[in-house]
XYZ file of C-alpha atoms in Angstrom:
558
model
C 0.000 0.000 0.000
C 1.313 2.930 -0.928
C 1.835 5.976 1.496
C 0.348 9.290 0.402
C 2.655 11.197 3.026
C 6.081 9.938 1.522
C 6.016 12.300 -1.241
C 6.859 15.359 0.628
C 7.396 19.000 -0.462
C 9.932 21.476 1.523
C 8.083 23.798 3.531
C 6.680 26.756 1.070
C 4.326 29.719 1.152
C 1.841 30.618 -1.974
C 1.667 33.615 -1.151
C -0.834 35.882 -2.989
C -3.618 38.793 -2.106
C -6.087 36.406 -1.606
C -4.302 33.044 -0.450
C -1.576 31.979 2.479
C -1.108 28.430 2.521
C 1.371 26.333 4.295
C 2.361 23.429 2.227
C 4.135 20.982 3.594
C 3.673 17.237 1.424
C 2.392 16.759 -1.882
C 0.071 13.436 -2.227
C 1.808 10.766 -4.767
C 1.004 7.690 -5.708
C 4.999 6.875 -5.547
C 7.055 6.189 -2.753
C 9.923 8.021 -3.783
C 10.489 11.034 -2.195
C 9.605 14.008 -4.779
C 10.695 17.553 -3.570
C 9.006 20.330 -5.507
C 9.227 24.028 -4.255
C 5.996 25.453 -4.726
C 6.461 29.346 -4.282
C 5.576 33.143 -5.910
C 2.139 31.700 -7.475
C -0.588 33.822 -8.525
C -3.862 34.378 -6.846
C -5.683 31.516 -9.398
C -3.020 28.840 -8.838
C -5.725 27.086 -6.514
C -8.435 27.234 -9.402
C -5.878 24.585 -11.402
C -5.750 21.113 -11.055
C -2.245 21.218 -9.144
C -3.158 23.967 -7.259
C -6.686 22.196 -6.076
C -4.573 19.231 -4.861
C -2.231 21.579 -3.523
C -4.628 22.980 -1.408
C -6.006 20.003 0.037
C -2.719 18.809 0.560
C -1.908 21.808 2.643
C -5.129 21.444 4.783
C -3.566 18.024 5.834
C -0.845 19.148 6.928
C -2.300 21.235 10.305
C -3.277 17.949 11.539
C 0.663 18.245 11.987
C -0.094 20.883 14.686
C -1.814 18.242 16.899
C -0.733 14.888 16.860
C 2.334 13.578 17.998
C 3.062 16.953 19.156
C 4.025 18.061 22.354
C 1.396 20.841 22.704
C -1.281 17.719 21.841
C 0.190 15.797 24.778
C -0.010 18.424 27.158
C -3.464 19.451 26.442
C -4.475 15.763 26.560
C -2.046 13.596 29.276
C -1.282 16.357 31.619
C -3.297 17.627 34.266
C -5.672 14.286 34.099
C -5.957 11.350 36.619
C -3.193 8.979 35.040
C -0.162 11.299 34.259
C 0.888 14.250 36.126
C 4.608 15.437 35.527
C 8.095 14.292 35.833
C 11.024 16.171 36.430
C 12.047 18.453 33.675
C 9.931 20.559 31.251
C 8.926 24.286 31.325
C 4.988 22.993 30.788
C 4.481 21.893 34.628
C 1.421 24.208 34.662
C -0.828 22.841 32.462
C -0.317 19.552 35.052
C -0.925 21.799 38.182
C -3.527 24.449 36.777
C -1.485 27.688 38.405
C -1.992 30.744 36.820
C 0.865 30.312 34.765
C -1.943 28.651 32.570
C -2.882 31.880 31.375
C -3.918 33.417 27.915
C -0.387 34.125 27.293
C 0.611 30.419 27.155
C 2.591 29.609 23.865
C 0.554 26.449 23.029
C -2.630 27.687 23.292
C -1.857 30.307 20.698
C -0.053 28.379 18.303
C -2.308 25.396 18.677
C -5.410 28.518 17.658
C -3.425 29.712 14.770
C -2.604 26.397 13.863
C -5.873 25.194 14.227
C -7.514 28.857 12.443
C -4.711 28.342 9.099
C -6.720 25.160 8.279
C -10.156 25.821 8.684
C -9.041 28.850 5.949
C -7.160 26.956 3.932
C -9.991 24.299 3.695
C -12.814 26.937 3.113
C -10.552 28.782 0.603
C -10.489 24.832 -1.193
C -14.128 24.658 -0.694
C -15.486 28.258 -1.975
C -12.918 27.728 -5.082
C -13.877 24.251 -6.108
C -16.223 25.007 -8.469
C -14.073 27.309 -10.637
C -11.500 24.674 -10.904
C -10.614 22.903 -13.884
C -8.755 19.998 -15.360
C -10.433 17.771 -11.949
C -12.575 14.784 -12.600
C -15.761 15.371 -10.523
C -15.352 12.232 -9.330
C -12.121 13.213 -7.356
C -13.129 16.442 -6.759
C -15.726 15.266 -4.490
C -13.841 12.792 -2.743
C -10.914 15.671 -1.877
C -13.687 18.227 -0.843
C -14.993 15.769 1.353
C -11.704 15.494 2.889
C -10.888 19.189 3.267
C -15.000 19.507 5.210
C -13.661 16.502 7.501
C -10.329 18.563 8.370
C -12.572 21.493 9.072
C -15.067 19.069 11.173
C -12.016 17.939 12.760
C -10.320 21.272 13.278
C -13.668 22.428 15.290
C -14.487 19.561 17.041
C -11.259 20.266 18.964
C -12.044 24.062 19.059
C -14.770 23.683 20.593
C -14.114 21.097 23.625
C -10.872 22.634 24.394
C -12.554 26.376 24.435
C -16.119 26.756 24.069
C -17.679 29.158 21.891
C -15.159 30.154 19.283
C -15.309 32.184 15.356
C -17.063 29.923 13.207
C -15.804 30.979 9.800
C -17.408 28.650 7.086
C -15.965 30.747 4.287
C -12.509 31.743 2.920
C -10.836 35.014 4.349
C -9.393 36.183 1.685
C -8.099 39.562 3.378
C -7.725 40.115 6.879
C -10.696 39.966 9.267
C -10.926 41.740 12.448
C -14.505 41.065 12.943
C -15.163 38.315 14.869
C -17.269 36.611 17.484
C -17.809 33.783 19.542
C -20.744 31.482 18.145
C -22.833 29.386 20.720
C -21.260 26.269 20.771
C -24.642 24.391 19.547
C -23.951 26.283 16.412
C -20.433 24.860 15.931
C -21.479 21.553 16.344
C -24.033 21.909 13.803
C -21.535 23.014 11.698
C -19.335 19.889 12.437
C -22.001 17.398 11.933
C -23.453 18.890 8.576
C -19.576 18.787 7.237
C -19.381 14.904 7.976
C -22.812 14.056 7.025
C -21.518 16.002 3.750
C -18.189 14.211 3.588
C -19.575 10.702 4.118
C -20.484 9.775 1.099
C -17.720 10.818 -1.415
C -15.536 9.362 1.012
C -13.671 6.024 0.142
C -15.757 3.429 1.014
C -12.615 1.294 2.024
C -10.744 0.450 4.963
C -7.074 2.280 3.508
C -7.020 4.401 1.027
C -4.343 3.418 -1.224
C -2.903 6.575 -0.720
C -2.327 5.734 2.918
C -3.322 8.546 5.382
C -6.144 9.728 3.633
C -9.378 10.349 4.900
C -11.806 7.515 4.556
C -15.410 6.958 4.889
C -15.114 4.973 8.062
C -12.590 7.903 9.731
C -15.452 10.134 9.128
C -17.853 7.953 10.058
C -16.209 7.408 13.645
C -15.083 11.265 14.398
C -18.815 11.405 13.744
C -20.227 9.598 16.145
C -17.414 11.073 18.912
C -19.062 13.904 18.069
C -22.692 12.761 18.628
C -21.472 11.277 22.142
C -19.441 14.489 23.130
C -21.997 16.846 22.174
C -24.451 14.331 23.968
C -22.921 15.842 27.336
C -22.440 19.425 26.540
C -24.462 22.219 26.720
C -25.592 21.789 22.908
C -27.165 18.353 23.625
C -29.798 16.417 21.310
C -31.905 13.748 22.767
C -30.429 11.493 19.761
C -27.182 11.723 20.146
C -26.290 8.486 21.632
C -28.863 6.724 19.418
C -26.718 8.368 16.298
C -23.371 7.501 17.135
C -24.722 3.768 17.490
C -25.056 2.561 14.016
C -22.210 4.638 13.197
C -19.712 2.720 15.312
C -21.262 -0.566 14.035
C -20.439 0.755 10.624
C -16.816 0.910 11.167
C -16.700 -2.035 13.282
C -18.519 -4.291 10.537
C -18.180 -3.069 7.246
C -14.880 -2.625 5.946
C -12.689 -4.947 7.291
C -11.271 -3.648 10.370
C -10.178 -6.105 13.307
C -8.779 -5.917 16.529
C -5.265 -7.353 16.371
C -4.578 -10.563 18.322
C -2.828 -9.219 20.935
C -2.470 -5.804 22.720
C 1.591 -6.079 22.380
C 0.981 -5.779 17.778
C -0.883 -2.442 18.603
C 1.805 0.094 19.243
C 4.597 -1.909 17.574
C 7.604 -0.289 16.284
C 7.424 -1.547 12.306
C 3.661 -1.907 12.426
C 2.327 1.124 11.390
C 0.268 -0.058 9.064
C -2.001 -2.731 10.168
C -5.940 -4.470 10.343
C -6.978 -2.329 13.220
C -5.579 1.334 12.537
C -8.550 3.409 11.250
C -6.861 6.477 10.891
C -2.862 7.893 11.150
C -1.817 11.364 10.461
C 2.007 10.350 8.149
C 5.311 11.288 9.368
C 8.571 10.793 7.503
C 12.468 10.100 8.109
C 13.162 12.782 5.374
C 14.574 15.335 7.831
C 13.916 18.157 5.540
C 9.935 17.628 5.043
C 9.018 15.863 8.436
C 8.614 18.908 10.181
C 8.819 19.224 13.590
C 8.296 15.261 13.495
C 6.386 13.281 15.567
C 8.133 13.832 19.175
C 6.091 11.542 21.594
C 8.740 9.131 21.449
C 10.729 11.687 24.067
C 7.499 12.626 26.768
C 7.091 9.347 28.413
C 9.957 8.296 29.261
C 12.601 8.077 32.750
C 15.674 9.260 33.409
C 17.669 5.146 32.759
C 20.274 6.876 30.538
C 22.700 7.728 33.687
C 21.608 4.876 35.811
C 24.227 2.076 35.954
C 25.320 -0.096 32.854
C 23.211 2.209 31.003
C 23.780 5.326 28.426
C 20.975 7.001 26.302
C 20.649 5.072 22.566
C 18.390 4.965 20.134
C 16.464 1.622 21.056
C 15.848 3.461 24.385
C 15.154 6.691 23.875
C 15.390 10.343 24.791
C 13.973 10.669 28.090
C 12.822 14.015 28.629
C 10.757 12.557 31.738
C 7.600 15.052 30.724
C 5.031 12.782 32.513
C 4.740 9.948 34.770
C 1.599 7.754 35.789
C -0.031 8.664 39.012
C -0.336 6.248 42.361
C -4.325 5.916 40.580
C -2.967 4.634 37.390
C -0.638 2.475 38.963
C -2.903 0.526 41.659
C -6.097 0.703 40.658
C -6.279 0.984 36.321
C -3.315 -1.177 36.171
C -4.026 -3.360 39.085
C -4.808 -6.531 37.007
C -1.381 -7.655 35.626
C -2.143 -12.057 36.221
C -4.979 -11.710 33.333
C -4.317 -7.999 31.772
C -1.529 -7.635 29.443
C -1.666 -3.918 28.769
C 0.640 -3.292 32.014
C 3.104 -5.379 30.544
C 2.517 -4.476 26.905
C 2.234 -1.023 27.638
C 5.665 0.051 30.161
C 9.457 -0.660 29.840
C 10.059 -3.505 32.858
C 13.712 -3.764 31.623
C 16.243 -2.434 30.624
C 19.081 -3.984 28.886
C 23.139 -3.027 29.786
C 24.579 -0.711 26.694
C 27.881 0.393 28.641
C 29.442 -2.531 30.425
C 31.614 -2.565 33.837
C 31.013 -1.856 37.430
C 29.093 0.691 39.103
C 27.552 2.084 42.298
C 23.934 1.653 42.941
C 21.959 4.579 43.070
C 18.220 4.014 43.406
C 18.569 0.140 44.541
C 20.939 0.083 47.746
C 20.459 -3.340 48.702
C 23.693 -4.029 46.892
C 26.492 -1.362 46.914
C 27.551 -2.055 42.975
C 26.400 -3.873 39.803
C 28.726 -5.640 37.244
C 27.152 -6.013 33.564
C 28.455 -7.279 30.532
C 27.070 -6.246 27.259
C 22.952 -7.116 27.227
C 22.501 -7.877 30.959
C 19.595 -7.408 32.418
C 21.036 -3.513 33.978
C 17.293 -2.317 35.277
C 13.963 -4.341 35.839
C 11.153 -2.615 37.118
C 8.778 -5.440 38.649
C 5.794 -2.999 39.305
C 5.632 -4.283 42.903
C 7.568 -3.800 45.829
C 10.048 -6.510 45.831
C 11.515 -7.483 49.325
C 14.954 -6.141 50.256
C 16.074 -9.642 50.820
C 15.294 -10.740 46.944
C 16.422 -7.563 45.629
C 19.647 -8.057 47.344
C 19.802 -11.176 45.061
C 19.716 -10.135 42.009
C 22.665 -8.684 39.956
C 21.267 -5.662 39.013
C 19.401 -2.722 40.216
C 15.547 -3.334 40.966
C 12.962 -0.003 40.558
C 10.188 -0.095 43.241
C 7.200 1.516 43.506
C 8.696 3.135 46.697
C 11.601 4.478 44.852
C 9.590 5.879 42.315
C 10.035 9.709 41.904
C 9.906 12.440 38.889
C 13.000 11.357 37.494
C 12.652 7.127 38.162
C 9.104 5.666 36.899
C 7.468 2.948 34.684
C 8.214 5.014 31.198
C 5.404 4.624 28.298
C 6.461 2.113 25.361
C 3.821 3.072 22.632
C 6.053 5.632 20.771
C 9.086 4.727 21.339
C 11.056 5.146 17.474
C 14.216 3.436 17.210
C 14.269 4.467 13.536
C 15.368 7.524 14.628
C 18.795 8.611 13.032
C 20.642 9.233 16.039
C 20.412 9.241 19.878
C 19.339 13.052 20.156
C 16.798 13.504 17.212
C 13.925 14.913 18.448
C 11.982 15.093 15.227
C 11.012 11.673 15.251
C 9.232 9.576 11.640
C 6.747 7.133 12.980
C 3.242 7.574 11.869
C 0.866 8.833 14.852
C -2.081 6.036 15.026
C -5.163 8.807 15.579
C -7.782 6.125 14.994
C -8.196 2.565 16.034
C -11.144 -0.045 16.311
C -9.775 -0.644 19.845
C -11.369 3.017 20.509
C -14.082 2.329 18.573
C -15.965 -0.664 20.638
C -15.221 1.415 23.563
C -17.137 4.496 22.415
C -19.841 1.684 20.963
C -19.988 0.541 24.416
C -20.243 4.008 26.040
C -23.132 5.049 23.053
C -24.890 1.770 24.447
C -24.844 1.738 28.191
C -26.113 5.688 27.372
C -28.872 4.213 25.918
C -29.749 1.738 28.720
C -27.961 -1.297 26.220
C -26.166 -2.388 29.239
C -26.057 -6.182 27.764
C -24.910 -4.770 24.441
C -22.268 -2.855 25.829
C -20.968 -5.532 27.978
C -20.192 -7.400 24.701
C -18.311 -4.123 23.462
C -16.238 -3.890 26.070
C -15.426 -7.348 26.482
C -14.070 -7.572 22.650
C -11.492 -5.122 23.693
C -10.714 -7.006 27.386
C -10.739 -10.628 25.621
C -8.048 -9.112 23.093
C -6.150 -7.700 26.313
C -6.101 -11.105 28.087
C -2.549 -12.737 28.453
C -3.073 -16.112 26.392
C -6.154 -18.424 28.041
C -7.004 -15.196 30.424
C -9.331 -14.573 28.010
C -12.575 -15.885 30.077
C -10.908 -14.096 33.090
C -11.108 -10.853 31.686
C -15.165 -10.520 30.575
C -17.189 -8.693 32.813
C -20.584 -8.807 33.630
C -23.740 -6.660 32.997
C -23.441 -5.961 36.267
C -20.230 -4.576 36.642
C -20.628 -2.356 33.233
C -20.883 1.086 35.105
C -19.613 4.260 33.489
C -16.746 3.861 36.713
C -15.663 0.782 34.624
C -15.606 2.288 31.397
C -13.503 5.417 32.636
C -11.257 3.190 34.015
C -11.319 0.775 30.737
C -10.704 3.851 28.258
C -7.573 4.637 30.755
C -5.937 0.581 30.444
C -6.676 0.905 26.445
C -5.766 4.425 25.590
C -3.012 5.410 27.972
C -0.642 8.588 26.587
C -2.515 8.122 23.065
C -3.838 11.603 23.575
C -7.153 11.205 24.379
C -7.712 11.432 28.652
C -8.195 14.920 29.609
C -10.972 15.351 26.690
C -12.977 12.252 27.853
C -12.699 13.359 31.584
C -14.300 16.738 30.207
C -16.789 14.845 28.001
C -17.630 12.710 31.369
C -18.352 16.160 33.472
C -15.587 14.347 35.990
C -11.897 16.192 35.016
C -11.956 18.251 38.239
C -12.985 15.773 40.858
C -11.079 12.860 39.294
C -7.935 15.313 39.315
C -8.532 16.496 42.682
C -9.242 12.531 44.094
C -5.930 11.276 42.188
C -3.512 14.109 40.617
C -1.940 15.151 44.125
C 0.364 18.003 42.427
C -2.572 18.992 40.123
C -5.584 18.800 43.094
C -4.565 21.832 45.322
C -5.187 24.651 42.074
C -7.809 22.737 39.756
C -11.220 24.836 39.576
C -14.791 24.319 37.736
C -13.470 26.807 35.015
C -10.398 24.839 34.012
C -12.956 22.960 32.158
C -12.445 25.293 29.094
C -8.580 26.538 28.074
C -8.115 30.380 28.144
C -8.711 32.145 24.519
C -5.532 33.336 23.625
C -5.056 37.081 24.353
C -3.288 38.056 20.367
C -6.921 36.529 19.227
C -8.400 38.732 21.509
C -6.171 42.069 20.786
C -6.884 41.264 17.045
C -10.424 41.043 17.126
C -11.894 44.554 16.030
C -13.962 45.399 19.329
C -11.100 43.233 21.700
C -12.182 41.670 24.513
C -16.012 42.824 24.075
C -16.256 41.293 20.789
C -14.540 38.379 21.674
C -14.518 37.759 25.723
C -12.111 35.643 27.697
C -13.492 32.285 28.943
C -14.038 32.894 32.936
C -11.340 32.122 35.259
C -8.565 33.688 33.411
């Protein structure tokens, strides 16, 4: 299959009176890397053929802004009930909710501009279309439909992270200080007529052969998020669960998809590409069109590269030790590790010598050094507190949960990219896995037990926990009717979905982000309020607006 994201351009302006794009990758059928410079176009470039796919191509490329990023982790893994932070990092606020967290903050406003260049750059695709030429209709369609689900997308986020925000549905073609905040009922009405739109010039396949592009199935499934999230906000429609229902069965049943046969395939290093990814937004090893690259490899991750036997590498990582899992995460969502593989599948328990000889212990004194030759066992980290006595036996250093700290913790496997060229490359060129049927059966399940399905749902969720069984656990790990609570399915996202940038926008959807943070997020709990619900508007969108902060008010709290 070939990959529609390998054929990337070097980053280029069009730059005209009307249009600013950002183009980043061209689409190609090839896997060869073709560089074109696209630059000092006229303002009907985007009314050719080229310049159509050009534009489309450009609208993919804010997804950049999100994914894999490390603004998208901190809006999503910090400040939540799993992950609070580790030890280095200038982000700690958005963890602990001081006012540091203010409209000033440099993620918020690039994530908004970020967010802002796409919606334009899809409407200005949109509003042209029909003056372009040399186009089958047939594709023409199918690429418009992409460019409304980027737009879908682009609000959907919008709107959960802020609230009522500009809801421009047309291209600026000059700048435009008039602005205002629409009710947020509004922008999801927007959303869902863009998806209903897209969904049926979609692809009706499970991959596009153009890998990365938008399907009919990644539509259908942001759509029915959508249904469920705006199902608990302010904008609610006594359907909402009802829709998302047949919409989740759609992508479960129709197309191909399956869960892979064990939890450790899902987050693979090499297995990008595989039976249960719905969705991925492309990166690339090509270090002069990737970007900023896709940098969760470095978040997760402790401090092993000066512990003993050990040095940083590639296999490893770069541990910038941005978050670590809270006591909650540790004993109670990861409690079950006889029958539950995703403890195991999901953190490093070892680490492997890569700088022989003898050392002092640090963290483990029950020994006072450690000897290793190449590829001994230098670090295991049991996830239990191991008796002095046995530790003492071993011949190497043994993390406890008592010696965890910021700097010493289970570290996050998922996105861990030993492709990388070298030991310090931040940029890194794994794909970033956005959708996934795993995710799907559990938002099935959560559209069901809405509904009163409670049976139904039970089945859902037990798809994804006979998957997660360690082999002939699998009986072990179904549930009951009984026990399918909304408790079990918070907890149940959490095992599944850990660091994959989804936790602090379900604990919103749920109505539960503050008192789940202030029961288990002890450095987050003391600062936390009802208004941290919503991020602050950032304050250059504000001094830009043409009445300021009248036209455009800050959300409350900041």
């Amino acid at each position: 299959m070939k990959n529609i994201f390998n054929s990337y351009q070097i980053k280029s302006w069009i730059k005209s009176s009307a249009l600013a794009l950002t183009l980043s990758f061209a689409f190609s059928c090839q896997d060869a890397l073709q560089e074109d410079v696209i630059s000092q176009i006229g303002n009907d470039y985007l009314n050719t053929a080229s310049g159509f796919q050009d534009g489309v191509n450009a609208a993919y490329t804010s997804l950049r802004s999100w994914y894999g990023t490390e603004r998208g982790n901190n809006f999503t893994e910090f400040g939540t009930d799993i992950y609070t932070n580790g030890a280095d990092g200038s982000w700690k606020f958005m963890n602990t909710y001081t006012n540091q967290f203010d409209s000033q903050n440099g993620h918020v406003r690039e994530l908004w501009d970020e967010l802002y260049s796409g919606i334009n750059t899809a409407n200005a695709v949109i509003d042209r279309s029909a003056n372009v030429t040399g186009v089958s209709e047939a594709i023409k369609k199918q690429r418009l439909a992409e460019v409304k689900f980027i737009r879908a997308h682009h609000y959907f986020l919008l709107v959960q992270l802020f609230g009522p925000v500009d809801l421009q549905l047309s291209e600026n073609k000059v700048p435009n200080k008039k602005v205002t905040r629409a009710p947020v009922a509004a922008i999801y009405d927007a959303i869902v007529a863009d998806l209903q739109a897209a969904i049926p010039d979609l692809e009706a396949v499970k991959a596009s052969n153009q890998f990365g592009r938008v399907t009919r199935p990644t539509a259908q499934n942001l759509l029915a998020k959508v249904f469920i999230t705006r199902a608990t906000s302010e904008a609610a429609k006594p359907t909402d669960f009802a829709s998302a229902e047949p919409l989740l069965k759609s992508v479960i049943n129709d197309y191909g998809f399956r869960l892979l046969s064990s939890y450790s395939e899902v987050h693979q290093f090499g297995n990008e590409r595989n039976d249960e990814l719905i969705w991925s937004i492309q990166y690339t090893r090509d270090p002069l069109t990737n970007g900023g690259g896709n940098n969760s490899h470095v978040f997760f991750l402790m401090e092993y590269d000066v512990q003993a036997g050990m040095r940083r590498d590639t296999q490893n990582g770069r541990p910038f030790k941005r978050y670590r899992l809270t006591p909650y995460a540790l004993n109670t969502v990861f409690a079950d590790r006889v029958n539950d593989s995703r403890y195991k599948e999901s953190f490093i328990d070892v680490y492997f010598s890569n700088r022989p000889g003898t050392f002092n212990t640090s963290f483990d004194l029950s020994k006072p050094t450690v000897t290793f030759a190449l590829g001994d066992t230098a670090i295991y980290i049991p996830g239990f507190e191991m008796p002095l006595a046995e530790r003492a036996k071993k011949k190497y250093q043994v993390l406890v949960p008592s010696r965890y700290d910021e700097r010493l913790f289970p570290g996050l496997k998922k996105h861990l990219d030993p492709g990388r060229a070298d030991l310090t490359q931040f940029e890194g060129g794994r794909s970033y896995p956005a959708m996934r049927l795993g995710e799907t059966y559990l938002l099935l399940a959560e559209s069901l037990l809405k509904q009163g399905k409670v049976a139904e749902a039970t089945e859902a969720i037990n798809m994804v926990r006979r998957r997660a069984a360690f082999p002939g656990k699998q009986a072990a790990m179904e549930i009951t009717p009984a026990q399918m609570t909304m408790d079990f399915l918070m907890e149940e996202r959490a095992r599944e979905l850990t660091g994959e940038q989804f936790r602090w926008l379900d604990l919103k959807r749920w109505g539960v982000l503050v008192e789940r943070v202030k029961l288990h997020n002890a450095q987050a709990a003391p600062n936390i309020q009802p208004f941290h619900v919503l991020r602050p508007i950032p304050q250059n969108q504000i001094d830009r607006a043409e009445d300021g902060i009248t036209a455009f008010p800050q959300n409350t709290g900041y």
